[in-house]
XYZ file of C-alpha atoms in Angstrom:
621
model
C 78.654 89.033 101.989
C 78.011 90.786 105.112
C 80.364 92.433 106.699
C 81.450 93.116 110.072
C 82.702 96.392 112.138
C 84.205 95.994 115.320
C 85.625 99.294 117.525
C 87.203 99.332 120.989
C 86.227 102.233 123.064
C 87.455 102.740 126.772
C 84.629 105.203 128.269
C 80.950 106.243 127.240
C 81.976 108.679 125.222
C 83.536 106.186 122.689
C 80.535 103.843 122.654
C 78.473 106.512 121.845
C 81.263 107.787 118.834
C 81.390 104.240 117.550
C 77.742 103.531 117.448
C 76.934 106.881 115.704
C 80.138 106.369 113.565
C 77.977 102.661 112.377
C 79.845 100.180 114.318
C 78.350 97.049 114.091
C 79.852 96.110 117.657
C 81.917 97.982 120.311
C 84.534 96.754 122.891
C 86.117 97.617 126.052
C 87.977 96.486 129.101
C 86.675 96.754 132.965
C 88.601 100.076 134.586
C 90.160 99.530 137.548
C 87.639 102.816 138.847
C 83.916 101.868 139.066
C 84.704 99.671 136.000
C 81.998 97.344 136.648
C 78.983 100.810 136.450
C 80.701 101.748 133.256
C 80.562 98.072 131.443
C 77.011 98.020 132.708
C 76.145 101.172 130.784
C 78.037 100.474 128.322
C 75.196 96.935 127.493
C 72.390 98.427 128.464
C 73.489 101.166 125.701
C 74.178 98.509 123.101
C 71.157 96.379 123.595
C 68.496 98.522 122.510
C 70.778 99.825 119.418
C 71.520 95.980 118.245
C 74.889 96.193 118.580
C 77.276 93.708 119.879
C 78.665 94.359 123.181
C 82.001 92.212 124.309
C 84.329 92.358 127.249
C 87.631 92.861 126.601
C 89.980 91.182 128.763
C 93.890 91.531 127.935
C 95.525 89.687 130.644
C 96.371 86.320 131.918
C 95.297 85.986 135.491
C 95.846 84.017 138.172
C 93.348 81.221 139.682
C 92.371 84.006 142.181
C 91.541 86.364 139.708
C 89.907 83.819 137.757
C 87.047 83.011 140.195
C 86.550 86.923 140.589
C 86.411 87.010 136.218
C 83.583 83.794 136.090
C 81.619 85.805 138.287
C 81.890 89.097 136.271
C 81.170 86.591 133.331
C 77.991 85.761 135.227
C 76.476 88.832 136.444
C 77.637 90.719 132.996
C 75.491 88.011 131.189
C 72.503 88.490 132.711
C 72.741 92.166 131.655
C 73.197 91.233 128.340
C 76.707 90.829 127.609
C 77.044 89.627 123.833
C 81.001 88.378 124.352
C 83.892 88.215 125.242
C 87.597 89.317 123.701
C 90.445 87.129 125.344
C 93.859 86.279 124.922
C 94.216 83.373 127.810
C 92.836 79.518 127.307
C 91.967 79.830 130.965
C 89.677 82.461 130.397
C 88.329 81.060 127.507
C 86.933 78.196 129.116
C 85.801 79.836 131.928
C 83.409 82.016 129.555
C 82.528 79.097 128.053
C 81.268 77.527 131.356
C 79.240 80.228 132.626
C 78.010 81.587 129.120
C 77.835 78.580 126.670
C 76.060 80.668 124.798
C 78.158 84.004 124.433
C 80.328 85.013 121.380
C 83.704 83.860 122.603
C 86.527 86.436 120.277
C 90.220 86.140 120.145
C 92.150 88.641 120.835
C 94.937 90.162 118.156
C 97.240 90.129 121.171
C 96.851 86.443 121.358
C 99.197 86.400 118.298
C 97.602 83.675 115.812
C 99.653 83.861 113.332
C 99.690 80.348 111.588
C 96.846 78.527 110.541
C 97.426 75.778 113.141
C 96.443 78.505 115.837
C 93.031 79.819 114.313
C 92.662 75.863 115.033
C 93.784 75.393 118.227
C 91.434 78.292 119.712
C 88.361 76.684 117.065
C 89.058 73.144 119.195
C 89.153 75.322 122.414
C 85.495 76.960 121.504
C 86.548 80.776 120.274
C 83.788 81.724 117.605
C 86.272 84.462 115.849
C 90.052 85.132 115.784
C 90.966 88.550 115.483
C 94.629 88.062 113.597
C 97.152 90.616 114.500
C 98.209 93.516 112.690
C 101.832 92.604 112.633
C 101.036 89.814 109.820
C 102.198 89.809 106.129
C 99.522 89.893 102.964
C 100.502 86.226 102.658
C 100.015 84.878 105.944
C 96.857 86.871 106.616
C 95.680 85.790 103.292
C 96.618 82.151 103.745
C 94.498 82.081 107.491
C 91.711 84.028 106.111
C 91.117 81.372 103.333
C 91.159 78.020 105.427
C 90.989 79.219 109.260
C 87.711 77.002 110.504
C 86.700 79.929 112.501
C 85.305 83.326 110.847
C 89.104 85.536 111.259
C 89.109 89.503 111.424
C 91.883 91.804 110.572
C 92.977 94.794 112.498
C 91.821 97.853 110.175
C 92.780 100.471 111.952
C 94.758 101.690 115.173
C 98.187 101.145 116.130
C 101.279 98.197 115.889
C 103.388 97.271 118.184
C 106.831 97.181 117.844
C 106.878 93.658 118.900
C 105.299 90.408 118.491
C 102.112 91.611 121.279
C 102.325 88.000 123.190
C 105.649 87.599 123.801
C 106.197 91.077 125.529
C 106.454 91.537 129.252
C 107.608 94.989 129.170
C 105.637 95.491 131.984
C 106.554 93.542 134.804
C 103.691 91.730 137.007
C 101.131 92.567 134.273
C 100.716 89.162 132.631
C 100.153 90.091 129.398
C 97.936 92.915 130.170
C 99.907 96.168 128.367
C 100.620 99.516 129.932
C 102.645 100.867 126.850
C 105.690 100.562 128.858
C 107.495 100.783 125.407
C 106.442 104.273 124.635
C 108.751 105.354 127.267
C 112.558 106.893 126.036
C 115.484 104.554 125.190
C 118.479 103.958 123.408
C 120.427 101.361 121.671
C 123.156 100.896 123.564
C 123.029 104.746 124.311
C 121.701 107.048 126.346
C 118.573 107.023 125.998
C 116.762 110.193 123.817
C 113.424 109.162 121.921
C 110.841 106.533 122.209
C 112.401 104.266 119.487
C 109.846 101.038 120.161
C 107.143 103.821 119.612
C 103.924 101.818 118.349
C 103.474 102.586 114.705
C 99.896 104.277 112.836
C 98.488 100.790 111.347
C 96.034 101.220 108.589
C 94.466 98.949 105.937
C 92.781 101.519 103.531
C 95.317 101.168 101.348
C 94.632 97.404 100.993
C 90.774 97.340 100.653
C 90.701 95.420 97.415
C 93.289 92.888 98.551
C 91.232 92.249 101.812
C 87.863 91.891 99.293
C 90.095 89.060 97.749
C 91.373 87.487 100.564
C 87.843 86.852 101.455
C 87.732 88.898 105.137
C 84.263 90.056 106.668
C 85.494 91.039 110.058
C 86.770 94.903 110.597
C 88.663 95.992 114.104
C 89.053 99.578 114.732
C 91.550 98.992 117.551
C 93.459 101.352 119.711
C 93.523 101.063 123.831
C 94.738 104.772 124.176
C 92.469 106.392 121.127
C 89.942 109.014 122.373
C 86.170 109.086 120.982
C 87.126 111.604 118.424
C 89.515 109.519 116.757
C 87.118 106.255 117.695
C 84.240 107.790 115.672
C 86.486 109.548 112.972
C 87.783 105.924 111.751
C 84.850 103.834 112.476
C 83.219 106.356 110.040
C 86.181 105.925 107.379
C 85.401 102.152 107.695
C 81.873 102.182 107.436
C 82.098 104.159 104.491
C 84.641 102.011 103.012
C 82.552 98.992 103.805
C 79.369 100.268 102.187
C 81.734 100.902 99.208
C 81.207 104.712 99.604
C 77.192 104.573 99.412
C 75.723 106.652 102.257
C 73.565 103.965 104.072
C 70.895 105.180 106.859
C 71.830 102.853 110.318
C 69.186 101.679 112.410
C 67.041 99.366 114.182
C 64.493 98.866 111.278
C 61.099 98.687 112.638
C 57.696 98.789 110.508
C 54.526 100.730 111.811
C 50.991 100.361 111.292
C 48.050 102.476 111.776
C 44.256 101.712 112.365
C 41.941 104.808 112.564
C 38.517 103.383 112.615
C 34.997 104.660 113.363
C 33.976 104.573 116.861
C 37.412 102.806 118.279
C 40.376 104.118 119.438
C 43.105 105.282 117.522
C 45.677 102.036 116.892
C 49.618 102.336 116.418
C 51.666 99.315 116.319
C 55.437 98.644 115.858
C 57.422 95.490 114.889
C 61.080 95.592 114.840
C 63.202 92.862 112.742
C 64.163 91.022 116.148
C 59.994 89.755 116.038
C 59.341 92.471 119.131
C 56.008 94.083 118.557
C 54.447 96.649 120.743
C 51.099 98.397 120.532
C 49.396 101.054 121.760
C 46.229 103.187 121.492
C 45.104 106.767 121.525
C 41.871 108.989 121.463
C 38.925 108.418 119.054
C 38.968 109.837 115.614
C 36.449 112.813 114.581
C 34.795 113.373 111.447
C 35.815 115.372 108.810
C 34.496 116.564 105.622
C 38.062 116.470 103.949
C 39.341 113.433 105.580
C 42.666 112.657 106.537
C 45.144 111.206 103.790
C 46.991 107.667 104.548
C 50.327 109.759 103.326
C 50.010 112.297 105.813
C 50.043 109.655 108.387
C 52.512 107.226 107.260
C 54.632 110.373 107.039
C 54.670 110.864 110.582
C 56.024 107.494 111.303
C 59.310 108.291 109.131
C 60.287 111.391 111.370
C 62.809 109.299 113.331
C 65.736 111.663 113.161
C 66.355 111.943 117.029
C 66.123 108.255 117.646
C 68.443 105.133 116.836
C 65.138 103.967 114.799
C 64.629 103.784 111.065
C 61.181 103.210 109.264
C 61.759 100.437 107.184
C 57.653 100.448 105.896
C 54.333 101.945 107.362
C 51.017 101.116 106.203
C 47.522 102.961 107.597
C 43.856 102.237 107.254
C 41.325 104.675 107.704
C 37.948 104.768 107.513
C 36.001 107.348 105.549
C 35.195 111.004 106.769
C 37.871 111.173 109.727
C 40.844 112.752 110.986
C 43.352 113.071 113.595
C 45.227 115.349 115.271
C 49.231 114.916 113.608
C 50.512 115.514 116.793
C 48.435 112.993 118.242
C 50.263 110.634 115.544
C 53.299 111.484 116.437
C 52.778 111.428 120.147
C 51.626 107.519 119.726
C 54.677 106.991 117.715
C 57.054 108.192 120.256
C 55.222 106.092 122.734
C 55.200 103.329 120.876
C 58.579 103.350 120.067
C 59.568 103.962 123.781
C 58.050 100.588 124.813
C 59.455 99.083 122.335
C 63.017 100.408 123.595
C 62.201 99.097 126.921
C 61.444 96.135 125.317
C 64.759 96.042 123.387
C 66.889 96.507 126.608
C 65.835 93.491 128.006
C 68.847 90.993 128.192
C 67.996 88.243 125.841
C 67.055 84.725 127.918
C 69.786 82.377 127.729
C 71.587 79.534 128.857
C 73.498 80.035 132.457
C 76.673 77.991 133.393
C 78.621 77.628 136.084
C 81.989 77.882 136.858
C 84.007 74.529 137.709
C 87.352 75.531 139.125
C 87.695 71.336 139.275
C 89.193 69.193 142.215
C 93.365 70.502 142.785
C 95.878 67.999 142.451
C 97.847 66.914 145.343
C 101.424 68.617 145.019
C 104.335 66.946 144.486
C 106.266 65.584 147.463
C 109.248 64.635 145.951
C 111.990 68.114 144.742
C 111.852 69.409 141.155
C 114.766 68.076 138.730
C 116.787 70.308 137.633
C 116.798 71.378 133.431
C 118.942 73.429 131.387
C 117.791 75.941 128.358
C 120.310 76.917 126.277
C 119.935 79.876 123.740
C 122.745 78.353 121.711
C 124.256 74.433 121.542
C 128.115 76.523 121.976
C 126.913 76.943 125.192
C 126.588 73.178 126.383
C 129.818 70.897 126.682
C 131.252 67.659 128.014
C 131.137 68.854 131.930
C 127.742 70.175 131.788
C 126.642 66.960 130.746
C 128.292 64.949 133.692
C 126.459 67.044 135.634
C 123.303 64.940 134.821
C 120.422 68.007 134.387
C 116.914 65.974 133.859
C 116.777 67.927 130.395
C 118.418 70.182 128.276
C 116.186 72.514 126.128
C 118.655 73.263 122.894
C 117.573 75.488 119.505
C 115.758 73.582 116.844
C 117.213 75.779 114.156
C 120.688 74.691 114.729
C 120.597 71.198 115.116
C 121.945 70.266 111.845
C 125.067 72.253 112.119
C 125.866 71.844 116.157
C 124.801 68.455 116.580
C 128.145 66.978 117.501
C 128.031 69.127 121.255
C 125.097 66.903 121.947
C 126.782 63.577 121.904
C 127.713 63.536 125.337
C 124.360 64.029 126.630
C 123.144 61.393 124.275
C 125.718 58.883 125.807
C 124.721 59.807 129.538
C 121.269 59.251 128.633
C 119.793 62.635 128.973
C 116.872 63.789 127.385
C 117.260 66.617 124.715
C 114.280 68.820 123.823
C 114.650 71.153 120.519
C 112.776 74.621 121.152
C 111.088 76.239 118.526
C 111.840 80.079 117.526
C 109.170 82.619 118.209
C 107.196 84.175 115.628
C 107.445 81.187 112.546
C 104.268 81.540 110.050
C 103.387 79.464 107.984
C 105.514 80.549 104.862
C 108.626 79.035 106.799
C 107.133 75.391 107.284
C 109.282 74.359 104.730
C 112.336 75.204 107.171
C 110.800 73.773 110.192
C 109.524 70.377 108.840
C 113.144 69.916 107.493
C 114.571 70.974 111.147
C 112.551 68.749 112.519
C 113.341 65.773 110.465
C 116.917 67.110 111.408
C 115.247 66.057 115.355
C 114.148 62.916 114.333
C 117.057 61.627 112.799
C 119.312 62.628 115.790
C 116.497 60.758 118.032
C 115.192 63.790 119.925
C 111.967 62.925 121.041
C 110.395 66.054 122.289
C 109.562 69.785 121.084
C 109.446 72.900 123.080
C 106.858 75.332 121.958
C 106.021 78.910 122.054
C 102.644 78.675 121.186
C 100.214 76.696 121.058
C 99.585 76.506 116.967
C 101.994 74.158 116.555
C 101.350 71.126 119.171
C 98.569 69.455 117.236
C 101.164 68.846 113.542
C 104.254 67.879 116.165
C 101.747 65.386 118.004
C 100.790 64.110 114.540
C 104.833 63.856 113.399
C 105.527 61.674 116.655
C 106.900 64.308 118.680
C 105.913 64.651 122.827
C 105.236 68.310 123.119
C 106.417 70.841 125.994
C 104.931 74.311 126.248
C 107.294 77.472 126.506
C 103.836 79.729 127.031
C 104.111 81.096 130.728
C 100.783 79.801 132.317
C 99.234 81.635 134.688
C 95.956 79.080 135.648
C 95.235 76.007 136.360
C 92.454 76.229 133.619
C 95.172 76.711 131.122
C 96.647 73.977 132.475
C 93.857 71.580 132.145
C 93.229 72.973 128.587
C 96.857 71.992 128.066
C 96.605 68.417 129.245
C 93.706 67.476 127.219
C 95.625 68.379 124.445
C 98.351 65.711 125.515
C 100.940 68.813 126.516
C 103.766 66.599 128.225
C 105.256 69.650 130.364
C 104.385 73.536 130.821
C 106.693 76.526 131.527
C 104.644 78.627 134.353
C 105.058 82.249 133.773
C 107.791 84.375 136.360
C 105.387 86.607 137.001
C 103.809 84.333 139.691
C 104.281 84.582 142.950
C 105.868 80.979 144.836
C 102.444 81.271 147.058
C 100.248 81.418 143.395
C 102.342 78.394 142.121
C 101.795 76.732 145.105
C 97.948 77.241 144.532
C 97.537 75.951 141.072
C 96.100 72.594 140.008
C 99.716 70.619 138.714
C 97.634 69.080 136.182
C 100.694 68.071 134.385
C 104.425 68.417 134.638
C 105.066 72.289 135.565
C 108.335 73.873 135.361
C 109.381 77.677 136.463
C 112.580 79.325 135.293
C 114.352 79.960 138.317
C 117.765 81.344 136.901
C 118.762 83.782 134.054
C 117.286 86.796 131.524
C 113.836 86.634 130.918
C 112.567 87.366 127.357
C 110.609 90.324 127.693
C 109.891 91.170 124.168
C 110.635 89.512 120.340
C 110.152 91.827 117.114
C 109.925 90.341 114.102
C 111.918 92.891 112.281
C 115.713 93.614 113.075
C 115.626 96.469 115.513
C 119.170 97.486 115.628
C 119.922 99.504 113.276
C 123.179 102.532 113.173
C 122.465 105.777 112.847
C 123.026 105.085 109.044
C 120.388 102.652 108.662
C 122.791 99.712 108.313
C 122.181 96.555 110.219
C 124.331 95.779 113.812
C 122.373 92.845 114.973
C 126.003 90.438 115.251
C 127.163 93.126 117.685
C 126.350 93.746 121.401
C 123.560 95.540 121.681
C 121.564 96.592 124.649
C 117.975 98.482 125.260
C 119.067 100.796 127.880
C 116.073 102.447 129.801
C 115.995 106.324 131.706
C 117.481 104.613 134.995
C 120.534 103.316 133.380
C 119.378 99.630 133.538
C 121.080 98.069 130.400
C 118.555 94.601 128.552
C 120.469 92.437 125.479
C 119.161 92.841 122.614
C 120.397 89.883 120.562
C 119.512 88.308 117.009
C 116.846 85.525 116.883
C 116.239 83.679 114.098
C 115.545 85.017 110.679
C 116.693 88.462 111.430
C 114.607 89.101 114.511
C 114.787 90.849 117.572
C 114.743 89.405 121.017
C 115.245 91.791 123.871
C 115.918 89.833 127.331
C 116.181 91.270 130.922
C 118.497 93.304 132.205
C 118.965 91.284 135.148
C 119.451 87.511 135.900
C 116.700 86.098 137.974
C 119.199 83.760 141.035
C 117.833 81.618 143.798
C 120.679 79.141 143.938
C 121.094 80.155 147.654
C 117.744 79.624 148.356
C 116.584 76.549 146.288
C 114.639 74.404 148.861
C 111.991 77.065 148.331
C 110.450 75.249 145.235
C 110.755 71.732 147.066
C 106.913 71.982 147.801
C 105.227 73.875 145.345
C 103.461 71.149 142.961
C 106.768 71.681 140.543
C 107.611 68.768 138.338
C 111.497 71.118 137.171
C 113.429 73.888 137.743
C 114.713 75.818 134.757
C 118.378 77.334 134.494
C 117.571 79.735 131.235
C 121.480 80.466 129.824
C 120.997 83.228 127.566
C 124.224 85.284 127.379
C 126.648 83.129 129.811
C 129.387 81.131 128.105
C 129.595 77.234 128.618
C 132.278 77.895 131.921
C 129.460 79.495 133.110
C 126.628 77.314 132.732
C 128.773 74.602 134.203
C 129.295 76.617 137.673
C 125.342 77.938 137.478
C 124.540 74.177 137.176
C 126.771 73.461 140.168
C 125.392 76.042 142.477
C 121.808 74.955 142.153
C 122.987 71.289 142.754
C 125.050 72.494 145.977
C 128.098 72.605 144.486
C 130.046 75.904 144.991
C 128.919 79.322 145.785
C 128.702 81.018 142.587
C 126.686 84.455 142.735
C 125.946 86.684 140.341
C 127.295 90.203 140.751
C 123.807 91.978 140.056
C 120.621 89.813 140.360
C 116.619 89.898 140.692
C 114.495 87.126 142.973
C 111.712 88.463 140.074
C 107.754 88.502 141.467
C 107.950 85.488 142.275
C 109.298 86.459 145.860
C 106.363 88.698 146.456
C 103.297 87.908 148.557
């Protein structure tokens, strides 16, 4: 079994830590300051050394920044690029389209944490899944054993608090993290500590489990480490890896010598890519003693201060002569610079281009209006006369709230069940009853928060609506082919960069209520005793005073919403002509009186107004 070392390193100096350290590959991410001279030293450092090289790309951008990304993919390519590390479908196949022939990795903040996912991204094109450190032994065992695509595990570095691609902690980053939670708060407190501090994450401890679980693939992953750290646990890995045994890293090349009478002295070089270089030196003289083959093949294992190691050296020479060992070891050097040179060529491959694709006329007729309750209490008889196009309600309660959906039944509204964030695949047992529980109640459509779970609901009989927050119209289009009835676009676009995208298929935008800005999958609120709270109010409150619900999702977990309600009901013509096929009303903390008047407002009825409110990005340029 071979096995696999990946580290992420942010400037030169970690490159240069990780390679020493015997990383198999490095990664990093473009800086926003001369980013694009650093990656660029970064591959021409890794291609002589034979070590991986991949981009690391942690957002979800918009068609804009898309473009600019396919032609980073390009020019990055031809310097010899080996990858790419994404979390976004969008960016995925826009690697694919201008590399065909790169390594195409999936990033642990993608969150694939059922088996259905490592599938999805292997019928997308991703060549590895990197699964995210946040997993159990179970459900990293259970992927690792039947995921179609090789899967790595996080070794080292550090865990969020959080389930990594839910959280928009960081508003108008899409996905792309700026530790925002390392900042102070307090449960419904002031605040006075950094309590959704990331955690120390290490897998030492569970080497021989990993050996059984059948994983090859290492990640020594921290954005904010410095190169000491970076080549302090690469090191610990390596070692662990080579169970303990102190193997010499290097390119292994093979020399050979020819010192013949008459002709020039010959030194040639192969490495195990098939590169060979030679070169020649002065004529040999004669000597009564004669120079030994060991002396010279000696010379050709002095490779200390290079990345080389001699893997074999044979010499010939004829009777009677002798060289100069510094003349030796003068050709060697030579030698072995050409063959660097050689080495840092960018390998020949396949070029694509990128197909943004023809954009879809927008809609001319308005959006319908929907409804997205967090629980069924929250819908009743007059919200239902109110006719919304669809009503999003919680899977997981169906078979015990099912009698407040009988009036939308009898008005003929469509219900759509959503599906809780962060299920593995240890609860399917739960779900596939829930969503017999669906079927029987003739609900006809599933909401879902990832994409792991469309292909099994597609299989059951069930349409399929996305809850992701797309960002691109390649997501989009990645989304239709898989037969996605509708998408939720994320709030973090702008009305002008929803009025650019490709509607592909139905898009809807939440254009009322708390947005989810992070999920946990472990109870967060706790009492200063230790003892659970979680069926009390609870809020994250931040240093300004600015007070998010924290509130119990299902199975114990944590869901943390905004602080404030996103409202447009006064302005709601604005989304007449952006391409959307709904509007979303998201009811997370309001009682049903409330949903009832929300629901009125955007249909012009009444002037309801919430006392504090946020437009969001999406009223920015």
């Amino acid at each position: 079994m071979s096995r696999y070392l990946l580290s992420l390193a942010q400037n030169m100096a970690g490159v240069t830590a990780a390679h020493k350290s015997g990383a198999d590959a490095v990664c990093f991410s473009m800086p926003k300051l001369d980013g694009a001279a650093f990656v660029h030293e970064a591959i021409a450092f890794c291609l002589p050394r034979g070590i991986a090289s991949f981009l690391y790309i942690d957002s979800r951008p918009t068609d804009k920044e898309l473009g600019v990304w396919a032609s980073c993919f390009s020019n990055l390519g031809a310097a010899g690029l080996s990858g790419v590390l994404v979390r976004d479908p969008g960016l995925l196949r826009a690697a694919r389209q201008v590399l065909p022939e790169c390594q195409a990795h999936i990033s642990p903040n993608a969150g694939v944490n059922t088996l259905a996912a490592a599938k999805y991204w292997h019928a997308l094109g991703a060549s590895h899944i990197w699964l995210p450190p946040f997993l159990s032994r179970e459900r990293t065992a259970y992927i690792l054993r039947n995921s179609p695509v090789p899967c790595g595990v996080i070794a080292e570095g550090r865990m969020c608090f959080g389930l990594s691609e839910h959280c928009a902690l960081t508003a108008g980053s899409r996905g792309e993290c700026k530790c925002e939670c390392l900042r102070h708060y307090g449960i419904s407190e002031k605040p006075t500590e950094p309590i959704l501090e990331q955690k120390s994450h290490s897998l030492k401890q569970q080497w021989d489990d990993l050996v059984l679980m059948g994983a090859e693939s290492f990640g020594v992953f921290d954005i904010n480490a410095t190169p000491e750290w970076i080549g302090d646990k690469t090191a610990e890995w390596r070692k662990i890896i080579d169970n303990g045994i102190a193997v010499e890293r290097g390119v292994e090349v093979r020399f050979s010598c020819l010192i013949r009478y008459g002709e020039p002295l010959r030194v040639a070089v192969q490495d195990s890519d098939g590169n060979i270089v030679r070169v020649k030196g002065q004529r040999p003289t004669r000597s009564n003693e004669g120079l030994p083959e060991a002396a010279v093949n000696t010379q050709f294992y002095k490779l200390n201060a290079t990345f080389y190691k001699c893997a074999g050296a044979r010499t010939h020479i004829d009777n009677g002569l002798t060289v100069p060992m510094n003349i030796i070891a003068d050709l060697r050097n030579t030698a072995l610079g050409k063959l660097t040179e050689l080495r840092s060529k960018p390998p020949k491959g396949t070029a694509g281009a990128f197909h943004a694709g023809a954009k879809y006329l927008n809609r001319t007729e308005p959006p319908v209006i929907t409804v997205w309750a967090r629980h069924i209490s929250q819908l009743s008889k007059k919200l239902s006369d109110l006719k919304p196009a669809l009503i999003y309600v919680p899977l997981m309660e169906l078979e015990n709230e099912s009698e407040r959906l009988l009036s939308f039944f009898e008005a003929g509204i469509p219900v759509c069940a959503w599906l809780p964030r962060g299920l593995g695949d240890d609860e399917r047992s739960a779900l596939h009853a829930a969503l017999g529980t669906a079927n029987s109640m003739g609900i006809k459509s599933i909401a879902v928060p990832c994409m792991g779970y469309a292909d099994v609901l597609q299989r059951t009989g069930f349409e399929v609506r996305a809850d992701i927050g797309v960002t691109n119209s390649q997501t989009l289009k990645e989304y239709k082919r898989f037969g996605i009835k509708s998408v939720l676009l994320s709030p973090e676009l702008t009305l002008g960069a929803v009025r650019d995208l490709s509607h592909v298929t139905d898009t809807e935008l939440q254009v009322y209520g708390r947005i989810p800005i992070a999920f946990c999958e472990n109870c967060l609120m706790k009492t200063p005793k230790g003892v659970c709270a979680c069926d009390n109010v609870n809020e994250l409150v931040d240093m300004q005073g600015a007070r998010a619900p924290m509130l119990r999702e299902y199975k114990h977990r944590t869901g943390i919403y905004s602080a404030n309600k996103i409202f447009w009901g006064d302005r709601v013509r604005e989304f007449d002509n952006l391409g959307l096929w709904g509007i979303r009303l998201a009811f997370v903390t309001e009682n049903a009186r409330e949903c009832v008047t929300v629901t009125e407002r955007y249909m012009g009825i009444g002037n309801y107004e919430p006392g504090e409110f946020t437009r969001g990005i999406l009223d920015g340029v």
